[in-house]
Backbone as a chain_set.jsonl record, in Angstrom:
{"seq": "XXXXXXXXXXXXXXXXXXXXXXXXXXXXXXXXXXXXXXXXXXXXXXXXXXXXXXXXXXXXXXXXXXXXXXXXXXXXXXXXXXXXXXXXXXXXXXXXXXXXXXXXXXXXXXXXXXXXXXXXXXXXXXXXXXXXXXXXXXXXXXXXXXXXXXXXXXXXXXXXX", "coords": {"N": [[-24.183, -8.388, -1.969], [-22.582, -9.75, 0.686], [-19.25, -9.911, 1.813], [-15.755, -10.913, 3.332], [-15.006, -8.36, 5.78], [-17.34, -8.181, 6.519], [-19.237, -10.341, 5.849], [-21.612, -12.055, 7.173], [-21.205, -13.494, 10.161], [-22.126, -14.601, 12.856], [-23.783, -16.926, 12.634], [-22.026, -19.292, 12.563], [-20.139, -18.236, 15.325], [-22.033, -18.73, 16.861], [-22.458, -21.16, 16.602], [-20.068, -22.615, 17.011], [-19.511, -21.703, 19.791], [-21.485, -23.282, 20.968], [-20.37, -25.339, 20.502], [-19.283, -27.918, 22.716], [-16.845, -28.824, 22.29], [-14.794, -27.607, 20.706], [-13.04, -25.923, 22.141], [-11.315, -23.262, 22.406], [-11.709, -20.211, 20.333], [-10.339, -18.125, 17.82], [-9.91, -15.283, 15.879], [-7.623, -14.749, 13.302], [-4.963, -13.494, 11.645], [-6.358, -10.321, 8.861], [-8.593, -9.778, 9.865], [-7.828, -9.924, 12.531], [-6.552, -8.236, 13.063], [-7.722, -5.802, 12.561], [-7.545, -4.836, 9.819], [-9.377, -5.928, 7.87], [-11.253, -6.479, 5.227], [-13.887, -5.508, 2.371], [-12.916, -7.35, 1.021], [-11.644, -9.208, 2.234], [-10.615, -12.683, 3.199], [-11.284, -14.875, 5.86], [-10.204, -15.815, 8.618], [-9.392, -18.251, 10.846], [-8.644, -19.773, 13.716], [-9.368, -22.337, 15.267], [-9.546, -24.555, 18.911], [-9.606, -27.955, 19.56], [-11.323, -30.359, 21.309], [-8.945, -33.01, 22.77], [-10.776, -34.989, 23.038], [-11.823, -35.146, 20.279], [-12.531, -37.1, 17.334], [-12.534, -36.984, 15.04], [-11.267, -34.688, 13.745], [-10.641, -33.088, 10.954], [-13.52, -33.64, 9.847], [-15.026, -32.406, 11.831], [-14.447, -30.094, 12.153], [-15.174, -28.998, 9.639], [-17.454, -29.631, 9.516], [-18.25, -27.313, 11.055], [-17.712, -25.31, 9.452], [-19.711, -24.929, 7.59], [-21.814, -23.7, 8.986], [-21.146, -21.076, 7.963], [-22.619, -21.016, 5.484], [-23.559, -22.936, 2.852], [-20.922, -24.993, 1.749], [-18.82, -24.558, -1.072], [-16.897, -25.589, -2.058], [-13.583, -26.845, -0.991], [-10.863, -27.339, 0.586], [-8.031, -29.438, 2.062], [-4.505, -28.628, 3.949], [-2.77, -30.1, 5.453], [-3.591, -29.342, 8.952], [-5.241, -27.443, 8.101], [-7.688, -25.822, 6.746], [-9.454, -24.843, 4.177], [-11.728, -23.121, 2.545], [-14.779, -22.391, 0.318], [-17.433, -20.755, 0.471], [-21.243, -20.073, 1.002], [-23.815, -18.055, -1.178], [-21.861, -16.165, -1.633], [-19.435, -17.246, -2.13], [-17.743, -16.827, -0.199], [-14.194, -16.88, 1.26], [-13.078, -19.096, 3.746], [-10.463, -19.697, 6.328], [-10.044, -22.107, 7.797], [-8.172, -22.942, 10.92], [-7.652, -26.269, 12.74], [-6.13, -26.957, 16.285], [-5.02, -29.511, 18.455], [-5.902, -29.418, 21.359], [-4.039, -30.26, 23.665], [-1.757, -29.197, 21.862], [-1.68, -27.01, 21.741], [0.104, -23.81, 21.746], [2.0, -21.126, 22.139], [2.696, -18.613, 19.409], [3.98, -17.806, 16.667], [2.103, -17.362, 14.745], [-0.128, -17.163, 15.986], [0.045, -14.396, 16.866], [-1.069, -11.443, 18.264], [-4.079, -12.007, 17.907], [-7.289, -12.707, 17.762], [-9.088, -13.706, 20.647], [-12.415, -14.958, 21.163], [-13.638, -17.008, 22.006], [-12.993, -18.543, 24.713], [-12.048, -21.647, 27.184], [-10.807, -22.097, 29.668], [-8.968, -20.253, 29.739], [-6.427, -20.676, 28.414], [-5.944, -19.901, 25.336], [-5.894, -17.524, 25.347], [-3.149, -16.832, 27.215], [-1.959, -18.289, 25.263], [-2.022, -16.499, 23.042], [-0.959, -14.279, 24.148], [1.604, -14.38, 24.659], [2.829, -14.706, 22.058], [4.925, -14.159, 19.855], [5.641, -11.837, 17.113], [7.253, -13.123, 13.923], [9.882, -12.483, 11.697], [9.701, -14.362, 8.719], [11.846, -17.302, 7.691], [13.308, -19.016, 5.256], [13.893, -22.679, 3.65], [14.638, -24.858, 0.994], [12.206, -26.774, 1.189], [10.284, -24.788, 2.655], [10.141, -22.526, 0.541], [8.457, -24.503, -1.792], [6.196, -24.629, -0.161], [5.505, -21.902, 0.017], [5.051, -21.046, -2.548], [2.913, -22.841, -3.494], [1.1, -21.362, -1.779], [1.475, -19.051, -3.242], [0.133, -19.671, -5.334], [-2.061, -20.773, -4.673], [-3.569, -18.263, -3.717], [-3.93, -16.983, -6.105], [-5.387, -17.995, -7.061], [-7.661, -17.61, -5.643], [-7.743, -14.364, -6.222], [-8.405, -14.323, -8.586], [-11.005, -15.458, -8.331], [-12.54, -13.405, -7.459], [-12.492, -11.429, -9.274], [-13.616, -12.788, -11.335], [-16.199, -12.166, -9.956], [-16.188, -9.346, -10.484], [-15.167, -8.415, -8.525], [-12.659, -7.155, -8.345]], "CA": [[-23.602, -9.589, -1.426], [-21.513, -9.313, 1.855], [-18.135, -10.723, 2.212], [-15.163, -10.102, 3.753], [-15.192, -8.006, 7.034], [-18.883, -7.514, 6.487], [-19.625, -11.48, 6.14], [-22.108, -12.779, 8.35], [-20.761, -14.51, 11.091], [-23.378, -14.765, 14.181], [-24.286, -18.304, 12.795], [-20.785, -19.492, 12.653], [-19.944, -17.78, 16.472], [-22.794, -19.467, 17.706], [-22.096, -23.027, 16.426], [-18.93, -22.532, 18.308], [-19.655, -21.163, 20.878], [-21.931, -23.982, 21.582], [-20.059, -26.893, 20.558], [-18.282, -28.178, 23.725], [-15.844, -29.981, 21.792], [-14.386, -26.407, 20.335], [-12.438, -24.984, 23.509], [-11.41, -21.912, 22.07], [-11.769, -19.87, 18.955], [-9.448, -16.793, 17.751], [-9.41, -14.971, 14.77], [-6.434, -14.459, 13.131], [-5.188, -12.555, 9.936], [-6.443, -9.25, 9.018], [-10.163, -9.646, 10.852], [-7.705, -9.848, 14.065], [-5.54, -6.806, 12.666], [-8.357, -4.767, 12.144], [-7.498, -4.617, 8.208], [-9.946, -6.847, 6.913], [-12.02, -4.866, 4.175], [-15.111, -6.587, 1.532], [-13.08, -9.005, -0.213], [-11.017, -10.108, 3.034], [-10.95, -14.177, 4.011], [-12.113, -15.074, 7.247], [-8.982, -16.619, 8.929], [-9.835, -18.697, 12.273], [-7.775, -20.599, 14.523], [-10.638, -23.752, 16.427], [-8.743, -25.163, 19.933], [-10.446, -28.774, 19.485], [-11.193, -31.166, 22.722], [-8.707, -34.342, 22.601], [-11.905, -36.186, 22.558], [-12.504, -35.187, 18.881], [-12.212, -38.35, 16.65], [-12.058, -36.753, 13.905], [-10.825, -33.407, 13.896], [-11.221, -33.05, 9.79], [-15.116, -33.497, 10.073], [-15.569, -31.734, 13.104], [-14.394, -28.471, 11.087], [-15.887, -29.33, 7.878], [-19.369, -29.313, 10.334], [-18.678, -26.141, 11.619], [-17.898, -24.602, 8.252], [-21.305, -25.401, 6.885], [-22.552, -22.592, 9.54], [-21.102, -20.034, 6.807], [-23.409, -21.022, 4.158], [-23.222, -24.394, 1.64], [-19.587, -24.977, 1.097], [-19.038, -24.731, -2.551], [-15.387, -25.896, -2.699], [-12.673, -26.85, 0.187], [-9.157, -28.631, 0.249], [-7.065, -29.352, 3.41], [-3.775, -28.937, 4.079], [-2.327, -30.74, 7.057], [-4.563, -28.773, 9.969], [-5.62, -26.113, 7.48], [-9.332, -26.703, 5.998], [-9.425, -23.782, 3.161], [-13.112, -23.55, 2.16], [-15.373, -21.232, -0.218], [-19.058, -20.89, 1.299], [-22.445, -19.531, 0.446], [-23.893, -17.724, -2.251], [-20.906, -15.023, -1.972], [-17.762, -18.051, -1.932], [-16.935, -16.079, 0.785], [-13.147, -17.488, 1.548], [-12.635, -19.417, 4.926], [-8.944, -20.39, 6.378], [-10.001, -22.964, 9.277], [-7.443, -23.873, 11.174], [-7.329, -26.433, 14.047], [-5.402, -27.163, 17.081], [-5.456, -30.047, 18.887], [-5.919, -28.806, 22.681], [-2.584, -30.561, 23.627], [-0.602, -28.38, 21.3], [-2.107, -24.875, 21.751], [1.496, -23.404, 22.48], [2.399, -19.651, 21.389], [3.767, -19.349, 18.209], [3.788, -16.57, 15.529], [0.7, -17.12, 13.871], [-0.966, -16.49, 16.922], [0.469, -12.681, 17.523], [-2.097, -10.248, 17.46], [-4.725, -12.821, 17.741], [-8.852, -12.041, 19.1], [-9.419, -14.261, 20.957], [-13.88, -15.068, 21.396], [-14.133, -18.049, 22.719], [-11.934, -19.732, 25.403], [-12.429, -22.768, 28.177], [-9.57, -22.516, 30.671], [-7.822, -19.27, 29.351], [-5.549, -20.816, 27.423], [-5.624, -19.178, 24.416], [-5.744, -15.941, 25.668], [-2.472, -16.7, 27.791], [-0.67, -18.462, 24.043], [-1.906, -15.189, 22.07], [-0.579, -12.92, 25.089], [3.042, -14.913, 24.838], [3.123, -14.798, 20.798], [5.457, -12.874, 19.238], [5.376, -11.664, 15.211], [8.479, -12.768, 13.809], [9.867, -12.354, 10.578], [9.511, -15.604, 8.571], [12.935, -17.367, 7.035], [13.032, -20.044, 4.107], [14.757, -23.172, 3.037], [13.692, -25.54, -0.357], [10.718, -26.41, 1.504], [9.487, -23.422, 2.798], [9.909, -22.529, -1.261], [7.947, -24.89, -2.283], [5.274, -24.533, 0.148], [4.956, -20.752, -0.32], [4.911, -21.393, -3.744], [2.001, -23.594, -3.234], [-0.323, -20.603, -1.271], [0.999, -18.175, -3.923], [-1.117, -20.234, -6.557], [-3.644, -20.283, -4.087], [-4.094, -16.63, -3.853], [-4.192, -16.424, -7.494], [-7.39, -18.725, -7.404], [-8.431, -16.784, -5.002], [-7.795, -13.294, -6.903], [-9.517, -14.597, -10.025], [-12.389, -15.722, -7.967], [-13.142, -12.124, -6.856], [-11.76, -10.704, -10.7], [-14.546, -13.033, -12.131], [-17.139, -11.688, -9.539], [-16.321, -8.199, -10.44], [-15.342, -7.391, -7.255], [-11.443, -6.368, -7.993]], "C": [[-22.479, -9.195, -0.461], [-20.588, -10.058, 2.124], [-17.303, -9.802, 3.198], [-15.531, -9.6, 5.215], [-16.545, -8.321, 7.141], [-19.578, -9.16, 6.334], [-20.326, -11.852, 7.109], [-21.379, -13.402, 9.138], [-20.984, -14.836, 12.322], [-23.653, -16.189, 13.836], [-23.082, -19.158, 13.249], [-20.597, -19.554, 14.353], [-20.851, -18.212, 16.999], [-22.832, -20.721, 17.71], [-20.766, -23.558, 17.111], [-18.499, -22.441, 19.166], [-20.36, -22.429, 21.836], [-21.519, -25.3, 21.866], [-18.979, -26.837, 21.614], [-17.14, -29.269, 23.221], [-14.912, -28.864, 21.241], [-13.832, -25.531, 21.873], [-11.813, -23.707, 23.533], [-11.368, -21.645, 20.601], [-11.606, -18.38, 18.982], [-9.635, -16.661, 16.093], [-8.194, -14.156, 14.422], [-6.256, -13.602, 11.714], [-6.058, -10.984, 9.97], [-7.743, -8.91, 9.545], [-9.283, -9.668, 12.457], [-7.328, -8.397, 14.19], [-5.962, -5.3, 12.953], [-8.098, -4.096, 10.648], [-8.336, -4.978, 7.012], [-10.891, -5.579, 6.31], [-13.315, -5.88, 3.375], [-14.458, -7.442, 1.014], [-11.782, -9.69, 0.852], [-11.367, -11.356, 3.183], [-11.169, -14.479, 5.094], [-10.934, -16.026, 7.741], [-9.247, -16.832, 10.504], [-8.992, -19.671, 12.629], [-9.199, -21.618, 15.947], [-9.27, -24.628, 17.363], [-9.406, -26.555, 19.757], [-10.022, -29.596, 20.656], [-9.984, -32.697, 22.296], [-9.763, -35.433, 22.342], [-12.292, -36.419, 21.326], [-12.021, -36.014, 18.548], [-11.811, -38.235, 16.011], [-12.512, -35.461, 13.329], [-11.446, -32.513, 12.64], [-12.544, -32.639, 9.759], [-15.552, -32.734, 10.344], [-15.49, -29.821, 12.465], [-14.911, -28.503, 10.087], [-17.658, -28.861, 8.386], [-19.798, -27.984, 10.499], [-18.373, -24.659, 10.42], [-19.299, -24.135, 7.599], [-21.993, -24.429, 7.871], [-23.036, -21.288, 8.475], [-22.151, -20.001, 5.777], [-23.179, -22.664, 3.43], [-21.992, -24.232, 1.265], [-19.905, -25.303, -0.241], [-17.741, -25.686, -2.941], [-14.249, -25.596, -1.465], [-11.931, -28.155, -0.35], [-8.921, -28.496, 1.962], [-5.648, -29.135, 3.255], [-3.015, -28.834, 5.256], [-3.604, -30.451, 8.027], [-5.579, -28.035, 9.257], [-7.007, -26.057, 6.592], [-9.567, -24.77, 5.354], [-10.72, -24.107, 2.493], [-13.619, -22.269, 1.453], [-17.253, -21.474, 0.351], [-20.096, -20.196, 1.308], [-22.287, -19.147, -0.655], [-22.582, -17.007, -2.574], [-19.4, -16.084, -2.602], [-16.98, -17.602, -1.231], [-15.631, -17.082, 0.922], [-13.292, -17.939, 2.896], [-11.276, -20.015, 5.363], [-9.497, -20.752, 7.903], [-9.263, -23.719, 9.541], [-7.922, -24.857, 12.426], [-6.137, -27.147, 14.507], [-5.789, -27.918, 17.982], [-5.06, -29.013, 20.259], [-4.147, -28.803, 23.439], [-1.401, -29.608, 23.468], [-0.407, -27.255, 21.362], [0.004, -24.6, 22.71], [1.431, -21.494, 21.792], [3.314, -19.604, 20.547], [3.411, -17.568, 16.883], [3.177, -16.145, 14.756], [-0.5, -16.47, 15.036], [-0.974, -14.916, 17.184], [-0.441, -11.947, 17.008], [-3.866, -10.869, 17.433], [-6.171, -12.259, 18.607], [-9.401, -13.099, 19.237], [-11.151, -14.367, 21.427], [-14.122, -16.219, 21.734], [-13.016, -18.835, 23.452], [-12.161, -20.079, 26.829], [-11.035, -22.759, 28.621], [-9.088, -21.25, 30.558], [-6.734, -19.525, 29.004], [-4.719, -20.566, 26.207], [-5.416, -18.12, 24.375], [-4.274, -16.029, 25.917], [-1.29, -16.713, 26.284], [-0.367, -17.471, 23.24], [-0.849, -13.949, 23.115], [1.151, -13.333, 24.804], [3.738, -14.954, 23.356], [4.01, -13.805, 20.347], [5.515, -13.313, 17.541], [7.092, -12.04, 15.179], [8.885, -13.055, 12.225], [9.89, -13.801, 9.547], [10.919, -15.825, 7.822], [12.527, -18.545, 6.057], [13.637, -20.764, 3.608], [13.706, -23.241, 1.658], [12.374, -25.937, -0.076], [9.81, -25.289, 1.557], [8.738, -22.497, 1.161], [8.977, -22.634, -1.111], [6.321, -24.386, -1.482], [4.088, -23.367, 0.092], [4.051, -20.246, -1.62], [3.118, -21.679, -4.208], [0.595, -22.66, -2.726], [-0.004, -19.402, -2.083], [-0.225, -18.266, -4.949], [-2.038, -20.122, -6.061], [-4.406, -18.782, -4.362], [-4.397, -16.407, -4.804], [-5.087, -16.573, -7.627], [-7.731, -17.764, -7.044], [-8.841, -14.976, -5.379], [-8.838, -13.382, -7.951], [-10.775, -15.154, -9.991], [-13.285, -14.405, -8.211], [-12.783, -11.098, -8.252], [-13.184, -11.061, -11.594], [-15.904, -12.571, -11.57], [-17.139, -10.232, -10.33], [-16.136, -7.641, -9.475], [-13.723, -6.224, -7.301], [-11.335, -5.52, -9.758]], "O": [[-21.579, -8.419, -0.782], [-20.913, -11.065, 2.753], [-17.585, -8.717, 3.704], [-16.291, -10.305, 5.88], [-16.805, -8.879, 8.207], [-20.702, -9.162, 6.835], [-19.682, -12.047, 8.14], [-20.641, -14.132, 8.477], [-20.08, -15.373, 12.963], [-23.797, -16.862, 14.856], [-23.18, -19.728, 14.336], [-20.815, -20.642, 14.886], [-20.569, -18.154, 18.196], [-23.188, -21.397, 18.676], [-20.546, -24.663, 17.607], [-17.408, -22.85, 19.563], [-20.048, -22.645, 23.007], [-21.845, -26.107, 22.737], [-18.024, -26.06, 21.594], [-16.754, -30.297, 23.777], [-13.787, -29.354, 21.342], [-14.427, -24.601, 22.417], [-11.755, -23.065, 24.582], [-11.092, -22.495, 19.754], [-12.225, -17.563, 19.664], [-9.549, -17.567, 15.265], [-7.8, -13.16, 15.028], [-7.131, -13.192, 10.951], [-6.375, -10.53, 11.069], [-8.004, -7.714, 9.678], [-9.937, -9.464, 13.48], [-7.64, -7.593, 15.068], [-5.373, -4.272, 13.286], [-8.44, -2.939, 10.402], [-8.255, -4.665, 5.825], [-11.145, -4.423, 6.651], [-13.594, -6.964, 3.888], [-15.039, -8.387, 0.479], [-11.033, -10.554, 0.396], [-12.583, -11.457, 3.345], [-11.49, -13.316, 5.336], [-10.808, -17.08, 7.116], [-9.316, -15.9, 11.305], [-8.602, -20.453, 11.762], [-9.594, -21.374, 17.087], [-8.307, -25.173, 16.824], [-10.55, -26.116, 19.868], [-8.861, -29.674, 21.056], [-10.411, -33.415, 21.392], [-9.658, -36.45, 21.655], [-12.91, -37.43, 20.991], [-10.944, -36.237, 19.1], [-10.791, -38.862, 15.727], [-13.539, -35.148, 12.729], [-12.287, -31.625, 12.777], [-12.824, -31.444, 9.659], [-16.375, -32.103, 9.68], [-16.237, -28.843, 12.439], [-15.052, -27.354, 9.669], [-18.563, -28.176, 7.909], [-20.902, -27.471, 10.311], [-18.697, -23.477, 10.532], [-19.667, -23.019, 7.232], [-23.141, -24.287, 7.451], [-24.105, -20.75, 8.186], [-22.495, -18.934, 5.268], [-22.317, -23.368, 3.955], [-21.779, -23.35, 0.433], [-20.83, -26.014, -0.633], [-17.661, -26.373, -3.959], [-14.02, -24.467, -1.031], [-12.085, -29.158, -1.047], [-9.438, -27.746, 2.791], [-5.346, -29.53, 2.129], [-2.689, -27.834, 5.895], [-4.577, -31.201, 7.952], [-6.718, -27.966, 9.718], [-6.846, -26.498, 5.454], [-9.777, -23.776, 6.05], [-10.876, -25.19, 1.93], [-13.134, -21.181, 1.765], [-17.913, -22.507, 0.466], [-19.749, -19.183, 1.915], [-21.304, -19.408, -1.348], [-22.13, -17.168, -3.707], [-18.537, -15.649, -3.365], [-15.761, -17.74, -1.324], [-15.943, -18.25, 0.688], [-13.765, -17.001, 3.536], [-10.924, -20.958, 4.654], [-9.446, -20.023, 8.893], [-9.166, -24.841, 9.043], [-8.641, -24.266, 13.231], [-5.325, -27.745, 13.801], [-6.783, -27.541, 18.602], [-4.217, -28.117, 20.255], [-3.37, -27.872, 23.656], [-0.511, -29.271, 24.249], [0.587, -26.558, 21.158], [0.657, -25.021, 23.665], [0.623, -21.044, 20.978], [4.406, -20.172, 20.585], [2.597, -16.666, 16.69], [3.274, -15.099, 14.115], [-1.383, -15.622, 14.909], [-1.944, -14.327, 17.663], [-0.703, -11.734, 15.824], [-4.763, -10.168, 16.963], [-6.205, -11.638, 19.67], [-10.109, -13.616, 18.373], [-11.258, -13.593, 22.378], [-15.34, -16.394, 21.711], [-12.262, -19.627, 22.888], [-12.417, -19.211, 27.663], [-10.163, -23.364, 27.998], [-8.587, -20.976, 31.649], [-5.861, -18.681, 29.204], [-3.533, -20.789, 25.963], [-4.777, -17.594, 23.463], [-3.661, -15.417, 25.043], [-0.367, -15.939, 26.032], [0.732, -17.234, 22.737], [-0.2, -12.996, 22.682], [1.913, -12.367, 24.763], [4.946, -15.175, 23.267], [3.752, -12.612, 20.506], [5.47, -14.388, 16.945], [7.961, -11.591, 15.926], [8.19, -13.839, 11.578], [10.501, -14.55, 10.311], [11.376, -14.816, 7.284], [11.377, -18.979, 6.131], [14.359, -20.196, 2.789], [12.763, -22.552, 1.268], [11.441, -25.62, -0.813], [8.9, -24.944, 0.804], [7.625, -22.092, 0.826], [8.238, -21.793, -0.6], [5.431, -23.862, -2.152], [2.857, -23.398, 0.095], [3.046, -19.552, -1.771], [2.371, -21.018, -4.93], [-0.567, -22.933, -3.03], [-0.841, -18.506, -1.975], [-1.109, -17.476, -5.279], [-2.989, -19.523, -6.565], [-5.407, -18.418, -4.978], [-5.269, -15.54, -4.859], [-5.877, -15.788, -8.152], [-8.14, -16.893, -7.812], [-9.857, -14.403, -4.984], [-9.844, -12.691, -8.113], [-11.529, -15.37, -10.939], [-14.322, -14.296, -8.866], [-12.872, -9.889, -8.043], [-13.793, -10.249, -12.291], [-16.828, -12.499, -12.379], [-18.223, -9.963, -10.849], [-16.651, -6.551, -9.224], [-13.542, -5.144, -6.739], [-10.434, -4.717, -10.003]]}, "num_chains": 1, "name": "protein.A"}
């Protein structure tokens, strides 16, 4: 079973590639890094057209390339999904077109699909910067440590760690 770096993702990159409503698409995280390994998540950044209606959906659609989602949440932009037989991990973000700005998630970013050169120009202008933290920030961190845990004890109950 192939996850991780090694995950299919030709169906995916072609459902994206084609949908003209998707204006660019970067991967981010350690598939941009060059770190990702077999039990890496698939971390993507989707530019979406102002025309989309409904943004939600429109990623939820292009998830379903991966395989049969088994299990996805949102939060805010952030569409966190498990998919095919493997539960491979997905972190789909999007961006409305509008907003694409350069920003610190972007740094480091591979860019494969972009309409205007836009994204190329926000990843080229990104800088890494160290992250700081009030009571929010806390809480919110808080919030994707639990995640990870799922996500550990996903790949604990496979046998993979």
């Amino acid at each position: 079973m192939r996850t991780g770096a090694a995950f299919p993702r030709a169906r995916f990159e072609a459902a994206v590639r084609a949908d003209g409503a998707v204006l660019a698409a970067l991967y981010t995280g350690s598939l941009a890094a060059g770190t990702a390994d077999a039990f890496s998540d698939l971390d993507v950044e989707l530019v979406l057209s102002p025309t989309v209606a409904d943004p939600r959906a429109h990623v939820e659609r292009l998830a379903a390339a991966f395989g049969r989602p088994r299990f996805h949440y949102w939060r805010d932009h952030l569409l966190t999904a498990f998919a095919g037989s493997s539960w491979q991990r997905l972190d789909l973000r999007y961006t409305p077109a509008q907003e694409l700005e350069p920003s610190s998630r972007l740094a480091g970013a591979r860019v494969w699909k972009d309409a205007g050169a836009r994204a190329d120009d926000a990843v080229m202008r990104s800088i890494a910067q160290l992250p700081t933290a009030d009571g929010d920030d806390a809480r919110l961190e808080l919030s994707f440590a639990i995640d990870t845990q799922i996500y550990a004890a996903l790949h604990i109950a496979r046998g993979a760690l």
